[in-house]
Amino acid sequence: MKMVMLLWILSVISSATLLSTGSLALSEDGLTLLEIMSTWNDSRNILANWQATDESPCKWTGISCHPHDQRVSSINLPYMELGGIISPSIGKLSRLQRLALHQNSLHGSIPYEITQCTELRAIYLRANYLQGGIPADIGNLSHLTILDLSSNSLKGAIPSAIGRLTRLRHLNLSTNFFSGEIPDFGSLSTFGNNSFIGNSDLCGRQVHKPCRTSLGFPAVLPHAASDEAAVPPKRSSHYIKGLLIGVMSTMAIILLCSLYSFGFACYQRRKELPRNTQKLKSKLIKKQVQSSLLFMVTFHILPVRSLKSWSLLMKRML
Ligand SMILES: *[C@@H]1O[C@H](CO)[C@@H](O)[C@H](O)[C@H]1NC(C)=O
Ligand SMILES: *[C@@H]1O[C@H](CO)[C@@H](O)[C@H](O)[C@H]1NC(C)=O
Ligand SMILES: *[C@@H]1O[C@H](CO)[C@@H](O)[C@H](O)[C@H]1NC(C)=O
Ligand SMILES: *[C@@H]1O[C@H](CO)[C@@H](O)[C@H](O)[C@H]1NC(C)=O
C-alpha cells in the first residue's frame, strides 16, 4: 500500500514539472534558429545568448520579432565573421521579413527553402562566398523590395521570375559569375548596368551588350530554358554528348576517306612518273596537307551550326 502511494505521489510531481517546463519551452521559431545556428561557425562567439533554455528568441542577438505573436521577423547579423552555410531550416521562419547576413564568410548555396519565407522584404547576402544559382521560385516572394547578392560566387542564368517581383526597388547581382541573357521583363527591365557589373558573361540591354557570339547566333537559349540552367537536366546533356560523338565520328570518317583517296591519287601519279620523285613527293605532301585542312575547316564550321539547331530540336521533342 505504502509503495503504491509513493508511486502515485511521484507520478503527480513529475507530470506537474513536465507541464510547467512545457509552458516555458523554447518556441518553434527559437528551435529553428538553433538549427540555423548549428550550421554556423561563430568564431567570435557573437551568438552566446542564443540559449535553448530561453522561452523566446526575441531578445537574442540579431533577432527581432513581430510584437503580437512573437514570431521572428528579422535576422540581422552582418559583419559577424560567421562561417558555414545557410541552413534550409530557414524556410520554417514563415514570417521572416528581413534577412541580413552580408559581410560574413558563408558558403554553400542559397537554400531553395528561402522561397517559403513569403513575407520577406529584404535579403542582404552581399560579400560572402555563396555558390550555385538563384532559386527560380524567388519570384514567389511577392513582397521583396531589396535583393542584394553582390560579391559572391553565384553562377547560372538570372531567373526571369525576378521580373515578377513588382515591388523590387533595389537589385544588386554585381561581382558574381552569372551568365547568359538578362531577361528584359517586368522589374528586371528597370535596373541598369550597376546592378549587374562584374559578371563578364552576362549580356542584354541592361548591360549594353548584345547577346550574340562572333558567329552570329544567339549566345543563350530563350528564357524558359535559361531558367533551368542553374540545375541543368541530365538527359539533354546526354543527348548533346551523343550528338557530338556522332558528328565527330562522321567528320573523322570523311577525313579518313579524303586522305585515302588522295593517297591513292599519289600512288597512281608516282607510278606514272618514276623520275624526279623527291620533288614530286614533297609537292604532293603539301597538296595533301592543304586539302585535309580544307576539309577540316568546312566540316568543322558546318556541324557546329547544325549541332546547335539539332540539340534545340531534340530538346523540343523531349
Ligand atoms: C571557424 O572559423 C575559425 C576562424 O574563422 C577557423 O579558424 C576555424 O577553422 C573554423 N572552423 C570550422 C569548423 O570551419
Ligand atoms: C511558388 O509558386 C508556384 C506557383 O504558384 C508553386 O507551384 C510553388 O510551389 C511555389 N514555391 C514555393 C517554394 O512556395
Ligand atoms: C553604365 O551605364 C551608364 C549609362 O546608363 C554609362 O554612362 C556607364 O558608362 C555604364 N557603365 C558601364 C561600366 O558600362
Ligand atoms: C552593387 O554592388 C557593387 C559592389 O558590391 C557596388 O559597387 C555597386 O555600386 C552596387 N550597385 C548598386 C546599384 O547598388
Short mmCIF file of C-alpha atoms and ligand atoms in Angstrom, two decimals:
data_model
loop_
_atom_site.label_atom_id
_atom_site.label_comp_id
_atom_site.label_asym_id
_atom_site.label_seq_id
_atom_site.Cartn_x
_atom_site.Cartn_y
_atom_site.Cartn_z
CA MET A 1 0.00 0.00 0.00
CA LYS A 2 2.73 2.43 1.02
CA MET A 3 4.59 1.60 -2.18
CA VAL A 4 1.53 2.41 -4.36
CA MET A 5 1.02 5.70 -2.53
CA LEU A 6 4.66 6.66 -3.10
CA LEU A 7 4.47 5.86 -6.81
CA TRP A 8 1.28 7.91 -7.16
CA ILE A 9 2.87 10.94 -5.46
CA LEU A 10 5.97 10.62 -7.62
CA SER A 11 3.94 10.50 -10.81
CA VAL A 12 1.92 13.57 -9.80
CA ILE A 13 5.11 15.51 -9.10
CA SER A 14 6.77 14.50 -12.35
CA SER A 15 3.77 15.32 -14.50
CA ALA A 16 3.45 18.70 -12.77
CA THR A 17 7.08 19.54 -13.50
CA LEU A 18 6.67 18.36 -17.10
CA LEU A 19 3.66 20.65 -17.54
CA SER A 20 5.40 23.66 -16.05
CA THR A 21 8.58 23.23 -18.12
CA GLY A 22 6.36 22.60 -21.16
CA SER A 23 4.95 26.11 -20.92
CA LEU A 24 8.50 27.51 -20.66
CA ALA A 25 9.92 25.57 -23.63
CA LEU A 26 11.54 27.45 -26.48
CA SER A 27 9.17 28.47 -29.28
CA GLU A 28 9.21 26.76 -32.69
CA ASP A 29 10.99 29.75 -34.26
CA GLY A 30 13.58 29.59 -31.45
CA LEU A 31 14.24 25.91 -32.18
CA THR A 32 14.53 26.74 -35.89
CA LEU A 33 17.08 29.47 -35.11
CA LEU A 34 19.12 26.95 -33.10
CA GLU A 35 19.08 24.64 -36.13
CA ILE A 36 20.30 27.52 -38.28
CA MET A 37 23.00 28.39 -35.74
CA SER A 38 24.18 24.76 -35.65
CA THR A 39 25.44 25.11 -39.25
CA TRP A 40 27.38 28.29 -38.47
CA ASN A 41 30.90 28.72 -37.25
CA ASP A 42 30.60 31.56 -34.77
CA SER A 43 34.30 32.15 -34.15
CA ARG A 44 33.70 35.40 -32.24
CA ASN A 45 31.03 33.81 -30.02
CA ILE A 46 28.53 36.50 -31.01
CA LEU A 47 25.59 34.14 -30.55
CA ALA A 48 26.38 33.16 -26.95
CA ASN A 49 22.94 34.27 -25.78
CA TRP A 50 21.11 32.01 -28.23
CA GLN A 51 20.12 29.59 -25.44
CA ALA A 52 17.86 26.56 -25.71
CA THR A 53 16.67 27.23 -22.14
CA ASP A 54 15.01 30.52 -23.12
CA GLU A 55 11.32 30.65 -23.81
CA SER A 56 11.53 33.06 -26.74
CA PRO A 57 14.32 34.02 -29.16
CA CYS A 58 13.13 37.62 -29.37
CA LYS A 59 15.93 39.02 -27.19
CA TRP A 60 18.71 37.04 -28.85
CA THR A 61 21.49 38.94 -30.62
CA GLY A 62 20.41 39.90 -34.11
CA ILE A 63 16.79 38.74 -33.75
CA SER A 64 13.60 40.81 -33.84
CA CYS A 65 10.03 39.55 -33.53
CA HIS A 66 6.57 40.64 -34.54
CA PRO A 67 5.10 42.34 -31.46
CA HIS A 68 1.84 40.39 -31.25
CA ASP A 69 2.65 36.77 -31.92
CA GLN A 70 6.39 36.81 -31.11
CA ARG A 71 7.22 35.19 -34.45
CA VAL A 72 10.69 36.04 -35.82
CA SER A 73 10.57 38.98 -38.23
CA SER A 74 14.25 39.76 -38.71
CA ILE A 75 17.70 38.16 -38.64
CA ASN A 76 20.26 40.92 -38.63
CA LEU A 77 23.84 39.65 -38.32
CA PRO A 78 26.12 41.49 -40.78
CA TYR A 79 29.91 41.81 -40.24
CA MET A 80 29.95 38.94 -37.70
CA GLU A 81 32.61 36.71 -39.28
CA LEU A 82 30.08 33.90 -39.44
CA GLY A 83 31.25 30.85 -41.39
CA GLY A 84 29.28 27.81 -42.55
CA ILE A 85 26.14 27.56 -44.65
CA ILE A 86 22.61 28.99 -44.66
CA SER A 87 20.53 26.13 -43.32
CA PRO A 88 17.44 25.03 -45.31
CA SER A 89 15.64 25.28 -41.96
CA ILE A 90 15.29 28.98 -42.74
CA GLY A 91 12.17 28.03 -44.73
CA LYS A 92 10.37 27.37 -41.44
CA LEU A 93 10.58 31.04 -40.43
CA SER A 94 7.44 31.76 -42.37
CA ARG A 95 7.04 35.32 -41.03
CA LEU A 96 10.61 36.44 -41.69
CA GLN A 97 10.73 39.87 -43.33
CA ARG A 98 14.41 40.77 -43.25
CA LEU A 99 17.46 38.56 -43.68
CA ALA A 100 20.71 40.50 -43.34
CA LEU A 101 23.82 38.29 -43.35
CA HIS A 102 26.08 40.44 -45.51
CA GLN A 103 29.85 40.67 -44.98
CA ASN A 104 30.29 37.25 -43.41
CA SER A 105 32.07 34.12 -44.64
CA LEU A 106 29.09 31.96 -45.53
CA HIS A 107 29.50 29.40 -48.30
CA GLY A 108 27.25 26.80 -49.94
CA SER A 109 24.17 27.66 -51.93
CA ILE A 110 21.21 29.92 -51.24
CA PRO A 111 18.74 27.29 -49.99
CA TYR A 112 15.70 26.76 -52.17
CA GLU A 113 13.64 26.79 -48.94
CA ILE A 114 14.18 30.54 -48.60
CA THR A 115 11.37 30.91 -51.15
CA GLN A 116 8.97 29.60 -48.49
CA CYS A 117 9.54 32.77 -46.41
CA THR A 118 6.84 34.53 -48.36
CA GLU A 119 6.84 37.70 -46.25
CA LEU A 120 10.47 38.54 -46.99
CA ARG A 121 11.02 42.18 -47.89
CA ALA A 122 14.79 42.44 -47.81
CA ILE A 123 17.55 39.91 -48.48
CA TYR A 124 21.11 41.12 -47.88
CA LEU A 125 23.70 38.45 -48.62
CA ARG A 126 26.41 40.68 -50.12
CA ALA A 127 30.07 39.76 -49.65
CA ASN A 128 30.02 36.10 -48.69
CA TYR A 129 31.23 33.03 -50.58
CA LEU A 130 27.86 31.78 -51.75
CA GLN A 131 27.83 29.43 -54.73
CA GLY A 132 25.23 27.93 -57.06
CA GLY A 133 22.31 29.71 -58.64
CA ILE A 134 19.38 31.87 -57.61
CA PRO A 135 16.35 29.67 -56.80
CA ALA A 136 13.83 30.26 -59.60
CA ASP A 137 10.91 30.33 -57.13
CA ILE A 138 12.31 33.60 -55.79
CA GLY A 139 9.53 35.03 -57.95
CA ASN A 140 7.12 33.85 -55.22
CA LEU A 141 8.46 36.41 -52.72
CA SER A 142 5.96 39.00 -53.83
CA HIS A 143 6.85 41.49 -51.06
CA LEU A 144 10.55 41.55 -51.89
CA THR A 145 11.85 45.11 -52.17
CA ILE A 146 15.59 44.65 -51.73
CA LEU A 147 17.74 41.83 -53.10
CA ASP A 148 21.48 42.26 -52.68
CA LEU A 149 23.52 39.21 -53.67
CA SER A 150 26.59 41.11 -54.90
CA SER A 151 30.16 39.92 -54.36
CA ASN A 152 29.63 36.19 -54.05
CA SER A 153 30.47 33.26 -56.34
CA LEU A 154 26.97 32.76 -57.68
CA LYS A 155 26.56 31.47 -61.22
CA GLY A 156 24.00 30.39 -63.78
CA ALA A 157 21.29 32.35 -65.50
CA ILE A 158 19.33 35.17 -63.91
CA PRO A 159 15.84 33.73 -63.43
CA SER A 160 13.21 35.67 -65.33
CA ALA A 161 10.96 35.11 -62.29
CA ILE A 162 12.75 38.08 -60.68
CA GLY A 163 10.86 40.20 -63.21
CA ARG A 164 7.63 39.21 -61.43
CA LEU A 165 8.75 40.99 -58.24
CA THR A 166 6.78 44.16 -58.80
CA ARG A 167 7.90 45.75 -55.52
CA LEU A 168 11.61 45.26 -56.15
CA ARG A 169 13.34 48.63 -55.80
CA HIS A 170 16.96 47.62 -55.25
CA LEU A 171 18.66 44.76 -57.04
CA ASN A 172 22.37 44.04 -56.93
CA LEU A 173 23.82 40.97 -58.59
CA SER A 174 27.22 42.57 -59.25
CA THR A 175 30.54 40.75 -58.97
CA ASN A 176 29.42 37.14 -59.36
CA PHE A 177 29.68 34.63 -62.20
CA PHE A 178 26.21 34.96 -63.65
CA SER A 179 25.92 34.26 -67.37
CA GLY A 180 23.54 34.43 -70.29
CA GLU A 181 20.94 36.96 -71.25
CA ILE A 182 19.42 39.21 -68.59
CA PRO A 183 15.67 38.80 -69.07
CA ASP A 184 14.25 42.14 -70.17
CA PHE A 185 10.96 41.67 -68.42
CA GLY A 186 8.95 43.24 -65.60
CA SER A 187 11.03 44.68 -62.79
CA LEU A 188 14.21 43.31 -64.39
CA SER A 189 13.79 45.94 -67.11
CA THR A 190 14.02 48.74 -64.57
CA PHE A 191 17.61 48.12 -63.44
CA GLY A 192 20.70 49.38 -65.20
CA ASN A 193 24.25 48.22 -65.58
CA ASN A 194 25.32 48.90 -61.99
CA SER A 195 23.00 46.15 -60.78
CA PHE A 196 24.95 43.67 -62.90
CA ILE A 197 28.57 44.88 -63.15
CA GLY A 198 31.36 42.36 -62.72
CA ASN A 199 29.61 39.40 -64.39
CA SER A 200 31.60 39.16 -67.61
CA ASP A 201 29.36 36.51 -69.20
CA LEU A 202 26.11 38.46 -68.88
CA CYS A 203 24.57 40.11 -71.91
CA GLY A 204 21.42 42.03 -72.69
CA ARG A 205 20.05 45.53 -72.98
CA GLN A 206 20.67 46.39 -69.32
CA VAL A 207 24.42 45.97 -69.70
CA HIS A 208 24.58 47.44 -73.23
CA LYS A 209 25.93 44.15 -74.55
CA PRO A 210 24.12 42.30 -77.34
CA CYS A 211 23.67 38.57 -76.84
CA ARG A 212 25.47 37.38 -79.98
CA THR A 213 28.55 35.30 -80.48
CA SER A 214 31.11 36.08 -83.16
CA LEU A 215 29.47 33.54 -85.48
CA GLY A 216 26.17 35.39 -85.31
CA PHE A 217 23.80 33.09 -83.45
CA PRO A 218 22.32 33.79 -80.01
CA ALA A 219 24.64 33.08 -77.10
CA VAL A 220 21.82 31.68 -74.99
CA LEU A 221 18.58 29.85 -75.48
CA PRO A 222 15.27 31.60 -74.78
CA HIS A 223 14.36 32.45 -71.19
CA ALA A 224 12.28 29.39 -70.39
CA ALA A 225 15.31 27.22 -70.99
CA SER A 226 17.79 29.56 -69.34
CA ASP A 227 15.86 29.39 -66.07
CA GLU A 228 16.75 25.74 -65.81
CA ALA A 229 20.41 26.45 -66.44
CA ALA A 230 21.22 26.55 -62.73
CA VAL A 231 20.26 22.88 -62.49
CA PRO A 232 20.85 21.50 -65.96
CA PRO A 233 18.76 18.43 -66.82
CA LYS A 234 20.90 15.32 -67.20
CA ARG A 235 19.00 13.82 -70.11
CA SER A 236 19.57 16.63 -72.60
CA SER A 237 23.28 16.78 -71.81
CA HIS A 238 23.47 13.08 -72.66
CA TYR A 239 21.76 13.79 -75.94
CA ILE A 240 24.14 16.63 -76.74
CA LYS A 241 27.06 14.36 -75.91
CA GLY A 242 25.62 11.66 -78.18
CA LEU A 243 25.14 14.14 -80.98
CA LEU A 244 28.64 15.46 -80.52
CA ILE A 245 30.12 11.96 -80.71
CA GLY A 246 28.05 11.24 -83.84
CA VAL A 247 29.18 14.42 -85.58
CA MET A 248 32.79 13.89 -84.57
CA SER A 249 32.87 10.33 -85.91
CA THR A 250 31.22 11.40 -89.19
CA MET A 251 33.87 14.08 -89.55
CA ALA A 252 36.60 11.56 -88.80
CA ILE A 253 35.28 9.12 -91.42
CA ILE A 254 35.06 11.86 -94.05
CA LEU A 255 38.58 12.96 -93.24
CA LEU A 256 39.89 9.40 -93.49
CA CYS A 257 38.14 8.86 -96.81
CA SER A 258 39.59 12.05 -98.25
CA LEU A 259 43.07 11.18 -97.04
CA TYR A 260 42.74 7.70 -98.51
CA SER A 261 41.62 8.94 -101.92
CA PHE A 262 44.41 11.49 -102.07
CA GLY A 263 46.85 8.81 -101.07
CA PHE A 264 45.57 6.64 -103.86
CA ALA A 265 45.97 9.51 -106.34
CA CYS A 266 49.55 9.99 -105.17
CA TYR A 267 50.31 6.36 -105.65
CA GLN A 268 48.97 6.47 -109.18
CA ARG A 269 50.93 9.57 -110.10
CA ARG A 270 54.10 8.15 -108.63
CA LYS A 271 53.62 5.11 -110.83
CA GLU A 272 53.25 7.30 -113.93
CA LEU A 273 56.28 9.48 -113.19
CA PRO A 274 59.03 7.49 -111.58
CA ARG A 275 61.63 10.19 -112.24
CA ASN A 276 62.08 13.32 -110.18
CA THR A 277 60.34 11.55 -107.31
CA GLN A 278 61.82 13.55 -104.44
CA LYS A 279 60.48 16.88 -105.70
CA LEU A 280 57.15 15.41 -106.61
CA LYS A 281 56.75 13.73 -103.23
CA SER A 282 57.18 16.96 -101.31
CA LYS A 283 54.77 18.75 -103.66
CA LEU A 284 52.17 16.05 -103.22
CA ILE A 285 52.53 16.03 -99.44
CA LYS A 286 51.94 19.77 -99.47
CA LYS A 287 48.80 19.25 -101.53
CA GLN A 288 47.62 16.52 -99.20
CA VAL A 289 48.02 18.72 -96.16
CA GLN A 290 46.25 21.63 -97.86
CA SER A 291 43.28 19.55 -98.89
CA SER A 292 42.85 17.90 -95.50
CA LEU A 293 42.99 21.34 -93.88
CA LEU A 294 40.26 22.48 -96.27
CA PHE A 295 38.14 19.50 -95.30
CA MET A 296 38.68 20.09 -91.61
CA VAL A 297 37.67 23.73 -91.92
CA THR A 298 34.48 23.07 -93.92
CA PHE A 299 33.39 20.12 -91.84
CA HIS A 300 34.25 21.81 -88.59
CA ILE A 301 32.28 25.02 -89.05
CA LEU A 302 29.19 23.44 -90.60
CA PRO A 303 28.40 20.89 -87.86
CA VAL A 304 28.78 23.50 -85.08
CA ARG A 305 25.89 25.43 -86.60
CA SER A 306 23.75 22.39 -87.24
CA LEU A 307 24.63 20.91 -83.84
CA LYS A 308 23.02 23.90 -82.12
CA SER A 309 19.80 23.57 -84.10
CA TRP A 310 19.81 19.79 -83.67
CA SER A 311 20.14 19.98 -79.93
CA LEU A 312 17.37 22.60 -79.82
CA LEU A 313 15.19 20.29 -81.91
CA MET A 314 15.92 17.34 -79.62
CA LYS A 315 15.09 19.45 -76.54
CA ARG A 316 11.74 20.48 -78.05
CA MET A 317 10.94 16.89 -78.90
CA LEU A 318 11.68 15.66 -75.34
C1 LIG B 1 35.80 28.57 -37.78
O1 LIG B 1 36.41 29.83 -38.00
C2 LIG B 1 37.72 29.95 -37.49
C3 LIG B 1 38.18 31.38 -37.71
O2 LIG B 1 37.50 31.98 -38.76
C4 LIG B 1 38.61 28.92 -38.18
O3 LIG B 1 39.91 29.00 -37.66
C5 LIG B 1 38.05 27.53 -37.96
O4 LIG B 1 38.81 26.59 -38.69
C6 LIG B 1 36.61 27.46 -38.43
N1 LIG B 1 36.07 26.16 -38.07
C7 LIG B 1 35.31 25.45 -38.92
C8 LIG B 1 34.78 24.16 -38.40
O5 LIG B 1 35.05 25.82 -40.05
C1 LIG B 2 5.94 29.11 -55.92
O1 LIG B 2 4.76 29.31 -56.67
C2 LIG B 2 4.44 28.25 -57.55
C3 LIG B 2 3.24 28.66 -58.35
O2 LIG B 2 2.34 29.39 -57.59
C4 LIG B 2 4.22 26.96 -56.76
O3 LIG B 2 3.97 25.89 -57.62
C5 LIG B 2 5.49 26.67 -55.95
O4 LIG B 2 5.29 25.53 -55.12
C6 LIG B 2 5.84 27.86 -55.07
N1 LIG B 2 7.09 27.58 -54.40
C7 LIG B 2 7.26 27.67 -53.09
C8 LIG B 2 8.60 27.34 -52.57
O5 LIG B 2 6.35 28.01 -52.34
C1 LIG B 3 26.52 52.24 -67.27
O1 LIG B 3 25.52 52.96 -67.97
C2 LIG B 3 25.70 54.34 -67.96
C3 LIG B 3 24.53 54.97 -68.71
O2 LIG B 3 23.36 54.29 -68.43
C4 LIG B 3 27.03 54.68 -68.62
O3 LIG B 3 27.24 56.07 -68.54
C5 LIG B 3 28.16 53.95 -67.93
O4 LIG B 3 29.37 54.16 -68.62
C6 LIG B 3 27.88 52.47 -67.89
N1 LIG B 3 28.92 51.81 -67.13
C7 LIG B 3 29.47 50.66 -67.52
C8 LIG B 3 30.52 50.10 -66.61
O5 LIG B 3 29.16 50.11 -68.55
C1 LIG B 4 26.30 46.80 -56.29
O1 LIG B 4 27.37 46.33 -55.53
C2 LIG B 4 28.63 46.75 -56.02
C3 LIG B 4 29.69 46.05 -55.19
O2 LIG B 4 29.19 45.43 -54.06
C4 LIG B 4 28.71 48.25 -55.98
O3 LIG B 4 29.94 48.69 -56.50
C5 LIG B 4 27.57 48.84 -56.83
O4 LIG B 4 27.57 50.23 -56.74
C6 LIG B 4 26.26 48.31 -56.34
N1 LIG B 4 25.20 48.73 -57.25
C7 LIG B 4 24.06 49.24 -56.83
C8 LIG B 4 23.05 49.54 -57.88
O5 LIG B 4 23.83 49.49 -55.65
#
